[in-house]
Coordinates of C-alpha atoms in Angstrom, one line a residue:
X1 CA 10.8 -34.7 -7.9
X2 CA 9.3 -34.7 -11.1
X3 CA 5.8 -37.4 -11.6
X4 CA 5.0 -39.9 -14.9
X5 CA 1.3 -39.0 -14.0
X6 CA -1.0 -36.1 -14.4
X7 CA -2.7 -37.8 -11.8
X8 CA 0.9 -37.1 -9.5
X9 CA 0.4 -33.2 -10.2
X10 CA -0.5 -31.2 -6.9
X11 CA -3.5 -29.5 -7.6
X12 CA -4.6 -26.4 -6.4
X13 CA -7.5 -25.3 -8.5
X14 CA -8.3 -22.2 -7.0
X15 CA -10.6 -20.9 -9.5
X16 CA -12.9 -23.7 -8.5
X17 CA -12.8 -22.2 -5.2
X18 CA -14.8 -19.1 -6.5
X19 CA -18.5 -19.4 -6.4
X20 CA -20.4 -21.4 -8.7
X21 CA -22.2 -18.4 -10.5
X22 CA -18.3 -18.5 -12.4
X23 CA -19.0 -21.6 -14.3
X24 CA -20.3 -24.8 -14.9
X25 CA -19.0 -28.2 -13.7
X26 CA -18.8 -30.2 -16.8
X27 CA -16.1 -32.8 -18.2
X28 CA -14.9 -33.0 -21.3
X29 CA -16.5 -35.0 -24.2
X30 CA -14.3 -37.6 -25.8
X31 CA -13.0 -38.0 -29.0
X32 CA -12.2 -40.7 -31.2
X33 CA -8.5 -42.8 -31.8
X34 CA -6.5 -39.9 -29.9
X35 CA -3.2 -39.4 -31.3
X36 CA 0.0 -37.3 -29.8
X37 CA 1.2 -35.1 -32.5
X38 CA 3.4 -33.1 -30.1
X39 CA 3.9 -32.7 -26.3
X40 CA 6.2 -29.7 -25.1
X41 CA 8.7 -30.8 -22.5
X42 CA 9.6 -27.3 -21.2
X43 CA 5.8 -27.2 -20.3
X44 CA 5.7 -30.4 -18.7
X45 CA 9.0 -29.6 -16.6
X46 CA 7.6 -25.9 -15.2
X47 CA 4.2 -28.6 -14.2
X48 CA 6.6 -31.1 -12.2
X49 CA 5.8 -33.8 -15.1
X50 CA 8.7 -36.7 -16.2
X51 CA 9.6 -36.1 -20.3
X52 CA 8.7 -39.8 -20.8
X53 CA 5.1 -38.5 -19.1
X54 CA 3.9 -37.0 -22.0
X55 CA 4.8 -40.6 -24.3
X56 CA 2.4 -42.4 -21.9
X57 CA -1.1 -43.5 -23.2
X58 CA -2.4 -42.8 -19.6
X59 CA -1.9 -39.5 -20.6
X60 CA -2.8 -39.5 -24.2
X61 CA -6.0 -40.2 -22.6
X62 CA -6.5 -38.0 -19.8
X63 CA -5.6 -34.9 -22.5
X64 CA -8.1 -36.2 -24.8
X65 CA -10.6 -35.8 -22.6
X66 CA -11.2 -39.8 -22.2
X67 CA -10.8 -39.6 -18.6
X68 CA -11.0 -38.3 -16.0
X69 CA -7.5 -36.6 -13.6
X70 CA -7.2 -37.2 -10.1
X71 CA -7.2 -33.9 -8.5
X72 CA -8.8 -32.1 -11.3
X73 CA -12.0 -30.2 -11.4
X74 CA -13.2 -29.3 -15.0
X75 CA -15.3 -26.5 -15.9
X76 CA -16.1 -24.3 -18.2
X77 CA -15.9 -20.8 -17.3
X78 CA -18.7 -18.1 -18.2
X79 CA -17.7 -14.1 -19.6
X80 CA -19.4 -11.6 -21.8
X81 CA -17.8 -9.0 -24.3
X82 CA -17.5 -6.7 -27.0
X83 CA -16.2 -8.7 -30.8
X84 CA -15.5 -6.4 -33.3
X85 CA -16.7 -3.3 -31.3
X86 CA -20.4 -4.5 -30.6
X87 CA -21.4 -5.9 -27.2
X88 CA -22.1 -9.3 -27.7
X89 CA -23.8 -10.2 -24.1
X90 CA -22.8 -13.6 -22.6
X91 CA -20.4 -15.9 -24.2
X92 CA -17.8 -18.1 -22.2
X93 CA -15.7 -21.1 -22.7
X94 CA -17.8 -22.7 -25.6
X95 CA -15.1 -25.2 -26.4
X96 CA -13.1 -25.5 -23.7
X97 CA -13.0 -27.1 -20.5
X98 CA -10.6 -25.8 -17.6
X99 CA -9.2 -28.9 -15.7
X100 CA -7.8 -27.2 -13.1
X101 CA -4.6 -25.4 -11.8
X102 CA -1.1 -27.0 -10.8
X103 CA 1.6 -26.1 -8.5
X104 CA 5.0 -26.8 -9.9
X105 CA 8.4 -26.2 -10.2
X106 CA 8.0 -23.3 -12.4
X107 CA 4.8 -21.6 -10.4
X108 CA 1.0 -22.5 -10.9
X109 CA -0.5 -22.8 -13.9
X110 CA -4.0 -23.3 -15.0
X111 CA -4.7 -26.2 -17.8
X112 CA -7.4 -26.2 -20.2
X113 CA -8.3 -28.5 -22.9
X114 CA -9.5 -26.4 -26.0
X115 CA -11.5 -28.4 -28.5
X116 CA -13.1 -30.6 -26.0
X117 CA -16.4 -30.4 -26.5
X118 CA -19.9 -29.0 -26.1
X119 CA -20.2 -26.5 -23.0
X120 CA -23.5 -24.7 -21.7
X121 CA -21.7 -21.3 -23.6
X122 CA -21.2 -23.2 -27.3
X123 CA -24.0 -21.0 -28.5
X124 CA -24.3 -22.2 -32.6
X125 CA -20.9 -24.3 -31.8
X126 CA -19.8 -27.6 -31.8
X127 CA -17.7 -27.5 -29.2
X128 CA -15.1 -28.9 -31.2
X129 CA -11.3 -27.4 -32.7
X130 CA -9.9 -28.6 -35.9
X131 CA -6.4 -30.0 -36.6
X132 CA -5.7 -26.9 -38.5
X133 CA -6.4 -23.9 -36.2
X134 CA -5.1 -26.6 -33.5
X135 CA -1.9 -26.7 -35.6
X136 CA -2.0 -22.8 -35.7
X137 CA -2.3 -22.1 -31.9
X138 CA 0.3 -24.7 -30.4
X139 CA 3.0 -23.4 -32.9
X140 CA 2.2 -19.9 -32.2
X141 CA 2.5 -20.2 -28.4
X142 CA 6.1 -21.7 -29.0
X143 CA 6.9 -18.9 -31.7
X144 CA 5.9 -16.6 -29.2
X145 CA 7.8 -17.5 -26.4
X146 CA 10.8 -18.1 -28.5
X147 CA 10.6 -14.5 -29.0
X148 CA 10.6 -13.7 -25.9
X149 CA 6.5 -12.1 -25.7
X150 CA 4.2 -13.4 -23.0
X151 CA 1.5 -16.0 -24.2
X152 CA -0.3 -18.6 -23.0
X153 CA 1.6 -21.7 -23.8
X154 CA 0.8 -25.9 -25.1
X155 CA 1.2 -28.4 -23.2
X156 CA 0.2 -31.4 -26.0
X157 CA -1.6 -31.5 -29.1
X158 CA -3.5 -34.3 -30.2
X159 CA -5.1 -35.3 -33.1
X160 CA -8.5 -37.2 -33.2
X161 CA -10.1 -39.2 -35.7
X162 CA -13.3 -37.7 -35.4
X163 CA -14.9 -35.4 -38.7
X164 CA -15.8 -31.3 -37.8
X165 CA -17.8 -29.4 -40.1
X166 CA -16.4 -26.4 -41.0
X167 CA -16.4 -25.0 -44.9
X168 CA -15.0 -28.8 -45.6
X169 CA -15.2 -31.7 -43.5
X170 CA -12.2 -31.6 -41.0
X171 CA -10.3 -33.3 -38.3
X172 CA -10.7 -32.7 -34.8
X173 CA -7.8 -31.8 -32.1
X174 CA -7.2 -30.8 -28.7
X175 CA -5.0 -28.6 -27.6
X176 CA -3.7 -28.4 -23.7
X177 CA -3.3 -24.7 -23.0
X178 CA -1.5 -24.2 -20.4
X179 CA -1.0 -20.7 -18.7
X180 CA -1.1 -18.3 -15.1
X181 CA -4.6 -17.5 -15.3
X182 CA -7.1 -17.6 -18.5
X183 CA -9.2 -15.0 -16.9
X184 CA -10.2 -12.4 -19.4
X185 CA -11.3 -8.6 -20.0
X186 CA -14.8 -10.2 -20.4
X187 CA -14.6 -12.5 -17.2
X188 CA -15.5 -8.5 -15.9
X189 CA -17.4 -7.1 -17.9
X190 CA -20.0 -10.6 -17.9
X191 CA -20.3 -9.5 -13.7
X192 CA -20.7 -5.5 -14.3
X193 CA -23.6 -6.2 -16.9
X194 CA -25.6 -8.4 -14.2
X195 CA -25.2 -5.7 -11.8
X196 CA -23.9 -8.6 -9.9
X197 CA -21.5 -6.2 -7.8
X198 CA -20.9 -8.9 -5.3
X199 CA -19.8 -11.1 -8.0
X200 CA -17.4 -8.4 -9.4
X201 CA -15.8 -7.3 -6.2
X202 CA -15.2 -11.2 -5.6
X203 CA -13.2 -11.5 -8.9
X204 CA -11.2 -8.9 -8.6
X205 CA -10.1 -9.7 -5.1
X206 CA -9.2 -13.0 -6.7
X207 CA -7.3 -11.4 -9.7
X208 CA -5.5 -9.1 -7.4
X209 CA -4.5 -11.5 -4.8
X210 CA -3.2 -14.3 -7.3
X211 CA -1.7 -11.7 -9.6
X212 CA -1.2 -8.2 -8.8
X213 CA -0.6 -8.2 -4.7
X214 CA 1.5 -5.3 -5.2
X215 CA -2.1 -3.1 -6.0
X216 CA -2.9 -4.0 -2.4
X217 CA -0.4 -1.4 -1.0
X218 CA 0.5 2.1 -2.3
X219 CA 3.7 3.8 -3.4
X220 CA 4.9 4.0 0.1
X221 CA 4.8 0.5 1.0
X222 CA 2.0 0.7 3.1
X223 CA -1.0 -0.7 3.1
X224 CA -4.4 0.7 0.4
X225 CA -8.0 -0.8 0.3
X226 CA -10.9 -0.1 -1.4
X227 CA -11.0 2.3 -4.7
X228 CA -7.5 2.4 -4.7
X229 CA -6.7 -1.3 -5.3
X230 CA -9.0 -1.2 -7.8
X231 CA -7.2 1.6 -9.6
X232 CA -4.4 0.5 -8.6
X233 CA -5.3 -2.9 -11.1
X234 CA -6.5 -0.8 -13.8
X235 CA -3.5 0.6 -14.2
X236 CA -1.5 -2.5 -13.7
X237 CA -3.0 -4.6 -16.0
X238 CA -2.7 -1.3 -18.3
X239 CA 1.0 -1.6 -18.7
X240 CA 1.1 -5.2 -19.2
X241 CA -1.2 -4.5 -22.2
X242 CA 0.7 -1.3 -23.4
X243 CA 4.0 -3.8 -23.6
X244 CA 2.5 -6.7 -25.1
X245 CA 1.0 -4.2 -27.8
X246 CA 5.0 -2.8 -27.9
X247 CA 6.2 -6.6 -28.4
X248 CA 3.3 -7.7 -30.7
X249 CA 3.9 -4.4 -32.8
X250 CA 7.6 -4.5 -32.8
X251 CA 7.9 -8.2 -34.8
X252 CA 4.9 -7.6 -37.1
X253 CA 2.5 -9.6 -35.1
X254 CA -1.3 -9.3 -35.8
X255 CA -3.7 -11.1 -33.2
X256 CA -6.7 -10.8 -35.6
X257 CA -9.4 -10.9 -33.2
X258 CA -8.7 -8.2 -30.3
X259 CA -12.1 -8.5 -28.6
X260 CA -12.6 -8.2 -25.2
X261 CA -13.2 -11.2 -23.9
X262 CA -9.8 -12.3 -25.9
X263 CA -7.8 -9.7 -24.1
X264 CA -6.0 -11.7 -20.9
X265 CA -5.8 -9.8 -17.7
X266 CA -2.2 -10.8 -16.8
X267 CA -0.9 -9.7 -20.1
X268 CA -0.7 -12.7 -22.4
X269 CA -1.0 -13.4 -26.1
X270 CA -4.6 -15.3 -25.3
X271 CA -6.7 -16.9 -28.1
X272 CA -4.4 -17.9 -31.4
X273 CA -7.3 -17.8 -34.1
X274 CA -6.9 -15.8 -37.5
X275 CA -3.1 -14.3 -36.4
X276 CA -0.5 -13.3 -38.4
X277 CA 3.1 -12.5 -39.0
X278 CA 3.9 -9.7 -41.2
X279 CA 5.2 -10.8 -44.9
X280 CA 5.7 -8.0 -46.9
X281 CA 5.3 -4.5 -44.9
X282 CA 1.8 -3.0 -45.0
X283 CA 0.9 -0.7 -42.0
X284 CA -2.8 -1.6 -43.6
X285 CA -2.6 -5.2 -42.9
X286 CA -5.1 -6.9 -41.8
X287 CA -4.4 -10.8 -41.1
X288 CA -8.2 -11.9 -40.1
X289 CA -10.2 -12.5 -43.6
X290 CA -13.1 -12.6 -42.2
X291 CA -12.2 -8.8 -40.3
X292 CA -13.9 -6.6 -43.8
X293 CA -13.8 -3.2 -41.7
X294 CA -9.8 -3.7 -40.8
X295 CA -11.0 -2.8 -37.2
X296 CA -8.2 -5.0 -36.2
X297 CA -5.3 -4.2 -38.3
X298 CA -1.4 -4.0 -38.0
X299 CA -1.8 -0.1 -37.0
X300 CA -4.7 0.1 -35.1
X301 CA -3.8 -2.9 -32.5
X302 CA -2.3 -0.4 -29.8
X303 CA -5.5 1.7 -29.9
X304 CA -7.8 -0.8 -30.0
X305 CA -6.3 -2.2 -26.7
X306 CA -6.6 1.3 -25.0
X307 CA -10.2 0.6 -26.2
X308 CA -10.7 -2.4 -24.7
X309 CA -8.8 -0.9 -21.3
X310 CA -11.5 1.7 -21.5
X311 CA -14.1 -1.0 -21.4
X312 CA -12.5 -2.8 -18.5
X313 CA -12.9 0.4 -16.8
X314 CA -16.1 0.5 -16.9
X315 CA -16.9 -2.6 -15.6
X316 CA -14.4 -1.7 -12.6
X317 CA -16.6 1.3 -11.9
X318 CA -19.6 -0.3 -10.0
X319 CA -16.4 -0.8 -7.4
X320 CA -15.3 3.0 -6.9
X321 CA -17.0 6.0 -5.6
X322 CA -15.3 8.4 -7.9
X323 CA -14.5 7.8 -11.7
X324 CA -12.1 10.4 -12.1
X325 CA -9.1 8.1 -11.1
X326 CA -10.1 5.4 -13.2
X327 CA -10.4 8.2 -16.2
X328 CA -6.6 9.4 -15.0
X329 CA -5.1 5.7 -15.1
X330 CA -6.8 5.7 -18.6
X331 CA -4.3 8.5 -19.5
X332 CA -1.5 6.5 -18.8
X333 CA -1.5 4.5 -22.2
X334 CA -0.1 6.1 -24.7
X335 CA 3.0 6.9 -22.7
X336 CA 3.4 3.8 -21.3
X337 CA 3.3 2.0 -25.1
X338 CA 5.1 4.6 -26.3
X339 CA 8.4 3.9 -23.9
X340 CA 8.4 0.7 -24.6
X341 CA 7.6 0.9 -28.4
X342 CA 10.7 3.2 -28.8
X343 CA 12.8 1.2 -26.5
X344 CA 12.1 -1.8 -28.5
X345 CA 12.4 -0.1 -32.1
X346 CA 15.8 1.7 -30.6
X347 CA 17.3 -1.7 -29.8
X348 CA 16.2 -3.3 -33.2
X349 CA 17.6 -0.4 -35.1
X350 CA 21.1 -0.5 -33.3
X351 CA 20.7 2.5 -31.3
X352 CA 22.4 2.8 -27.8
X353 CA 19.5 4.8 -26.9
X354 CA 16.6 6.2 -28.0
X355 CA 16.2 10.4 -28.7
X356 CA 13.3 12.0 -29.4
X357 CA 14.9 13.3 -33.1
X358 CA 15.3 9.4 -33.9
X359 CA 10.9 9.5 -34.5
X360 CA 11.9 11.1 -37.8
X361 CA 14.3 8.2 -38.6
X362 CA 11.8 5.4 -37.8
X363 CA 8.7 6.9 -39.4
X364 CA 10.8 7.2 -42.5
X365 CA 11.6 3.4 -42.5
X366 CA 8.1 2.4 -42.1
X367 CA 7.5 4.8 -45.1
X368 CA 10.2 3.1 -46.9
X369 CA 9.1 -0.4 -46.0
X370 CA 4.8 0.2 -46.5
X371 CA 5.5 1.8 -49.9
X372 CA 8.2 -1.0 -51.2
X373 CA 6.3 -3.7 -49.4
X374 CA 9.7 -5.2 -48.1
X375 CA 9.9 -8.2 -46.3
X376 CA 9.2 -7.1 -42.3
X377 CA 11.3 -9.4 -40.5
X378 CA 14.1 -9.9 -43.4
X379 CA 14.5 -5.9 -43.6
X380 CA 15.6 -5.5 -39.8
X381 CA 17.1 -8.9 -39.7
X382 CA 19.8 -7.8 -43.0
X383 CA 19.9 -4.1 -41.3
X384 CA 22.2 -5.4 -39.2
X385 CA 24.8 -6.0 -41.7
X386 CA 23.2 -2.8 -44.0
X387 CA 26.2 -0.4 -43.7
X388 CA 28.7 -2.6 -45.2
X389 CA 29.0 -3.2 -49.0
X390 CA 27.2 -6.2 -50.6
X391 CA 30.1 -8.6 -50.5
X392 CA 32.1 -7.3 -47.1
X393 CA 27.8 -8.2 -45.5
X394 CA 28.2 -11.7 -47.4
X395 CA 31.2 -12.4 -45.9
X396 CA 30.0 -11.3 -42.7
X397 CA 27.0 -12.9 -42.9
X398 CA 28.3 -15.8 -43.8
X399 CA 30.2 -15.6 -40.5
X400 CA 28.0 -14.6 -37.7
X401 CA 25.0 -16.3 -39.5
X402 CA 26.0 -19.4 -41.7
X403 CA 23.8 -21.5 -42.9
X404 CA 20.7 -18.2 -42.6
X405 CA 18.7 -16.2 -45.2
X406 CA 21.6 -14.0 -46.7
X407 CA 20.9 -11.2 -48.6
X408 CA 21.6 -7.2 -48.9
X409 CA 19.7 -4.7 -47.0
X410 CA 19.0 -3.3 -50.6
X411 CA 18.3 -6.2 -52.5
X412 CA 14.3 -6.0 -50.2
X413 CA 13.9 -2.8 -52.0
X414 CA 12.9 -2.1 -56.0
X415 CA 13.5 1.8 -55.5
X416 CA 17.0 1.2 -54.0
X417 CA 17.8 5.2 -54.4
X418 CA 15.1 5.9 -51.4
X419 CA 16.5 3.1 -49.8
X420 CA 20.1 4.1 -50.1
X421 CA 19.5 7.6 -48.7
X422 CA 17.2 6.5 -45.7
X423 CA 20.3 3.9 -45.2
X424 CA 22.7 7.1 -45.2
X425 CA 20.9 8.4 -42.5
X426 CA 20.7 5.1 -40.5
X427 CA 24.2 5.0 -40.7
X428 CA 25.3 8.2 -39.7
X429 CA 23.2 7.4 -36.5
X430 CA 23.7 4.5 -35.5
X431 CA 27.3 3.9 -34.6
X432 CA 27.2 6.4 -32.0
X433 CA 27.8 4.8 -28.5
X434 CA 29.4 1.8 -29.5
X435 CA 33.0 0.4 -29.1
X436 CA 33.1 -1.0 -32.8
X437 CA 30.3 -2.3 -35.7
X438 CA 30.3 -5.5 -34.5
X439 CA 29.1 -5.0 -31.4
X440 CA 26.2 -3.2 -32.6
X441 CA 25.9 -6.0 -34.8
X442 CA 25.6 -8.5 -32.9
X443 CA 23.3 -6.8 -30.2
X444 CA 20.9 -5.8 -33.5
X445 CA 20.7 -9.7 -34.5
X446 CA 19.8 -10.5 -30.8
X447 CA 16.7 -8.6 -31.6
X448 CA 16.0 -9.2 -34.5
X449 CA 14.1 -12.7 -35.4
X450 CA 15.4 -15.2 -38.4
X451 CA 12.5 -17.1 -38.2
X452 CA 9.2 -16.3 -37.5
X453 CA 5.7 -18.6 -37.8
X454 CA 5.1 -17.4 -41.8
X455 CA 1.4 -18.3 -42.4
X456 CA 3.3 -20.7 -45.5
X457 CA 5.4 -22.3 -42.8
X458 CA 2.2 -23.0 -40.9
X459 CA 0.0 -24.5 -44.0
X460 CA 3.1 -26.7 -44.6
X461 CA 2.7 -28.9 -41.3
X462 CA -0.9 -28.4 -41.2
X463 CA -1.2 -30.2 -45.0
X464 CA 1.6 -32.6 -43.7
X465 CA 0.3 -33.6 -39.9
X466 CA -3.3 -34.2 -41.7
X467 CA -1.8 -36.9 -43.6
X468 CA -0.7 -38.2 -40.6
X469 CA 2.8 -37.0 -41.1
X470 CA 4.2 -34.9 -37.9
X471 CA 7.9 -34.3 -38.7
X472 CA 7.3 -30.8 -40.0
X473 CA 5.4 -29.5 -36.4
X474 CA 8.3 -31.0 -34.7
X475 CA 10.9 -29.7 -37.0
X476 CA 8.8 -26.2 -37.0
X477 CA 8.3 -26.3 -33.4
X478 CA 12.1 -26.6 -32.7
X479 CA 13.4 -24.0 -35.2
X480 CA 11.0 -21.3 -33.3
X481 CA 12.0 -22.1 -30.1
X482 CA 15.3 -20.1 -30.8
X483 CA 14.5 -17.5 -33.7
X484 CA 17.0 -15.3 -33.1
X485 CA 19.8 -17.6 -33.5
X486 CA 21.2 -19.6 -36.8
X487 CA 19.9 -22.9 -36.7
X488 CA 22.1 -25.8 -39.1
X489 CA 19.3 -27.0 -41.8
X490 CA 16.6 -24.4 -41.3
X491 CA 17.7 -21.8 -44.2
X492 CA 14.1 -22.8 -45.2
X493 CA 12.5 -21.1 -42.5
X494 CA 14.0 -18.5 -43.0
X495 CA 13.5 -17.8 -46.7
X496 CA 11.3 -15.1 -48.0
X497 CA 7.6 -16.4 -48.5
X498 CA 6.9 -18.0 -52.1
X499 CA 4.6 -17.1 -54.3
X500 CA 1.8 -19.3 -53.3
X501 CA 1.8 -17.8 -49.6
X502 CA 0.4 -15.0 -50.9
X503 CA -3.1 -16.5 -51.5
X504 CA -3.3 -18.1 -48.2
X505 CA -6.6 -16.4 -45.7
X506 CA -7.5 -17.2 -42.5
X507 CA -10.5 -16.4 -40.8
X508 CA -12.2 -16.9 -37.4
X509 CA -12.7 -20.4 -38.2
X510 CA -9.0 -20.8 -38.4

């Protein structure tokens, strides 16, 4: 039966149970005249909580980090890594405090407060997160489980009356994360650069035995030990990261800040700083201002993952005799994005199946779109409808789609000629296999998002929800919880960005 209480929760907490080198035992630091902007009640059904729980001020409280849970065990968890390429030694949760994990109806789940305060890995920080990057990250875990990609998810965000320096004085927030495991790339890599084998061997049994308990026996059912679990991981956690790279890619999503120690090791969105959705098409595109070197741009985000893979490697080396089958798991990247890149871009484009000759076809509409600029998610969304003449796709449209952005394939493009004969070719492909257009149709708009979180929808309930005014977080929050259906009242969200969105930046501190 579902609990009012967090305190009610059955915790299991069983990265507590690792030894205390792992982290630090600290709570969290309070803030001032908490305030509930939003609580999720999916999330608080998979935990086993009541909807009316999330209302309560006992709770309010406890995810404010004003007292303490029954059953929880804060701490703050301690990693190293590489940001932007350069190893940066020993970082670890520097604002955040992990309260524990629950059991629930759903599975277990780990909760963490981020923006709770000083930890013994703040570094130069405050320990603090500001209502406007907390804003950011609790949208973006709903956007991105609306669209079906794996993230970490939000369990509340709260608003606090207490002032954070950033570049202008700003309000603090916490956010309740909420997710399988937070354990990252750099969770690894802190244990391989100690030499602290013992410690390494002792993580990854954890990882594997929570996780991956299929590493623990080969491809004939029976049972493996020793290098081959570990390879065995590798090459797990390898083609979670080669699919998330396929999803992220696939709706013009930019993390912004693919270090290692932001890279999960159960394959989920982690870390919602300086992202991005893609406005305008540009392969270039680089959503993180403060990213000058573009080492993390819209293009390079599948290799830069193999990168990181390469350095999770070799912090699972100290742990196998040979390195040759770590090197030959390494190998398995690029195929493994590759199947499900095309099997994604095949379904978006309205083709049954994907054939090697349809590369051609897709390279030439990335060409199209990079050169024109056209609107990402608008272009694939109006595809759908993109054989039919203008008024025939109105009508259409209209239909399948009322109350959404309408518009012409054509109308995204100001060289419609190159548009027009790429769309010729489209056509000519992509019936095949289908019993009629409007199947294909409505399998492409399946696909294919309406709404996405737009940097200018974002900035819109941050300005608001720091005035105290939350309707546009909720009303933001809902609309992306189904972005691939027609939602009555929400043609705004789906509207191409205005002019003003186009001097928006965010950085690491966002």
């Amino acid at each position: 039966m579902p609990v009012a209480s967090l305190d009610e929760l059955h915790w299991i907490n069983r990265f507590a149970r690792l030894p205390e080198r792992f982290y630090t035992r600290l709570s969290p630091r309070p803030v001032q005249q908490p305030q509930l902007v939003h609580g999720n009640p999916q999330v608080a059904e998979w935990l086993g909580l009541t909807p009316q729980a999330l209302q309560s001020p006992d709770t309010l409280q406890a995810l404010a980090g004003n007292r303490a849970i029954a059953g929880a065990e804060p701490l703050a968890s301690v990693y190293s890594g590489h940001q932007f390429g350069v190893w940066a030694g020993q970082l670890g949760d520097g604002r955040a405090h992990l309260l524990g994990e629950v059991e629930g109806p759903a599975g277990c789940f780990e909760l963490q407060l981020k923006g709770s305060g000083l930890t013994p890995y703040s570094r130069m920080g405050d320990g603090r997160a500001v209502l406007r990057s907390s804003v950011r990250e609790y949208l973006a875990s709903a956007a991105m489980h609306g669209l079906g990609i794996p993230t970490t998810h939000a369990l509340a965000l709260i608003r606090a009356h207490d002032p954070v320096q950033r570049e202008t004085l700003e309000r603090a927030a916490v956010v309740t994360r909420v997710a399988s495991s937070f354990v990252r790339f750099g969770h690894f890599q802190h244990w391989a650069a100690a030499g602290d084998h013992d410690a390494l061997q002792i993580l990854t049994d954890y990882v594997v035995d929570a996780w991956y308990p299929e590493c623990r026996r080969g491809d004939d059912g029976q049972p493996v030990s020793g290098d081959i679990v570990v390879v065995n991981l590798l090459n797990a956690v390898l083609q979670r990261t080669a699919t998330l790279m396929a999803q992220w890619q696939s709706v013009g999503f930019m993390h912004g800040v693919m270090n290692t120690d932001n890279l999960s090791i159960v394959g989920l969105t982690l870390d919602y700083g300086p992202y991005g959705f893609m406005d305008g098409f540009d392969a270039n595109h680089i959503c993180n201002h403060t990213d000058t070197a573009g080492r993390y741009a819209w293009n390079v985000q599948p290799a830069v993952a193999h990168w990181n893979l390469y350095r999770l490697a070799e912090a699972l080396r100290p742990l196998v005799s040979d390195a040759a089958p770590l090197r030959a798991a390494l190998d398995n990247f690029e195929p493994a994005f590759t199947q499900a890149f095309t099997s994604l871009m095949a379904a978006k484009l309205g083709l049954r199946h994907w054939q090697d000759d349809d590369q051609p076809l897709l390279d030439e509409l990335w060409q199209l779109l990079h050169t024109q600029r056209a609107d990402f998610t608008q272009a694939f969304r109006r595809l759908a409808w993109a054989d039919l003449p203008p008024d025939a796709a109105e009508a259409e449209q209209v239909a399948l789609d009322a109350l959404g952005q309408r518009g012409h394939f054509l109308d995204l493009f100001y060289d419609t000629v190159s548009a027009e004969h790429w769309l010729q070719r489209w056509q000519a492909r992509a019936n095949h296999g289908w019993a009629n257009p409007h199947e294909r149709r409505q399998a492409m708009l399946s696909v294919n998002p309406l709404y996405v979180l737009r940097n200018h929808l974002a900035e819109n309930a941050i300005r608001a929800a720091d005035q105290g005014d939350d309707t546009e977080v909720v009303r933001l929050f809902e609309v992306l919880q189904q972005p691939y259906q027609c939602q009555p009242g929400a043609q705004a969200y789906a509207e191409l960005p205005p002019d003003w969105a186009r001097g928006l930046e965010v950085s690491c501190s966002s």
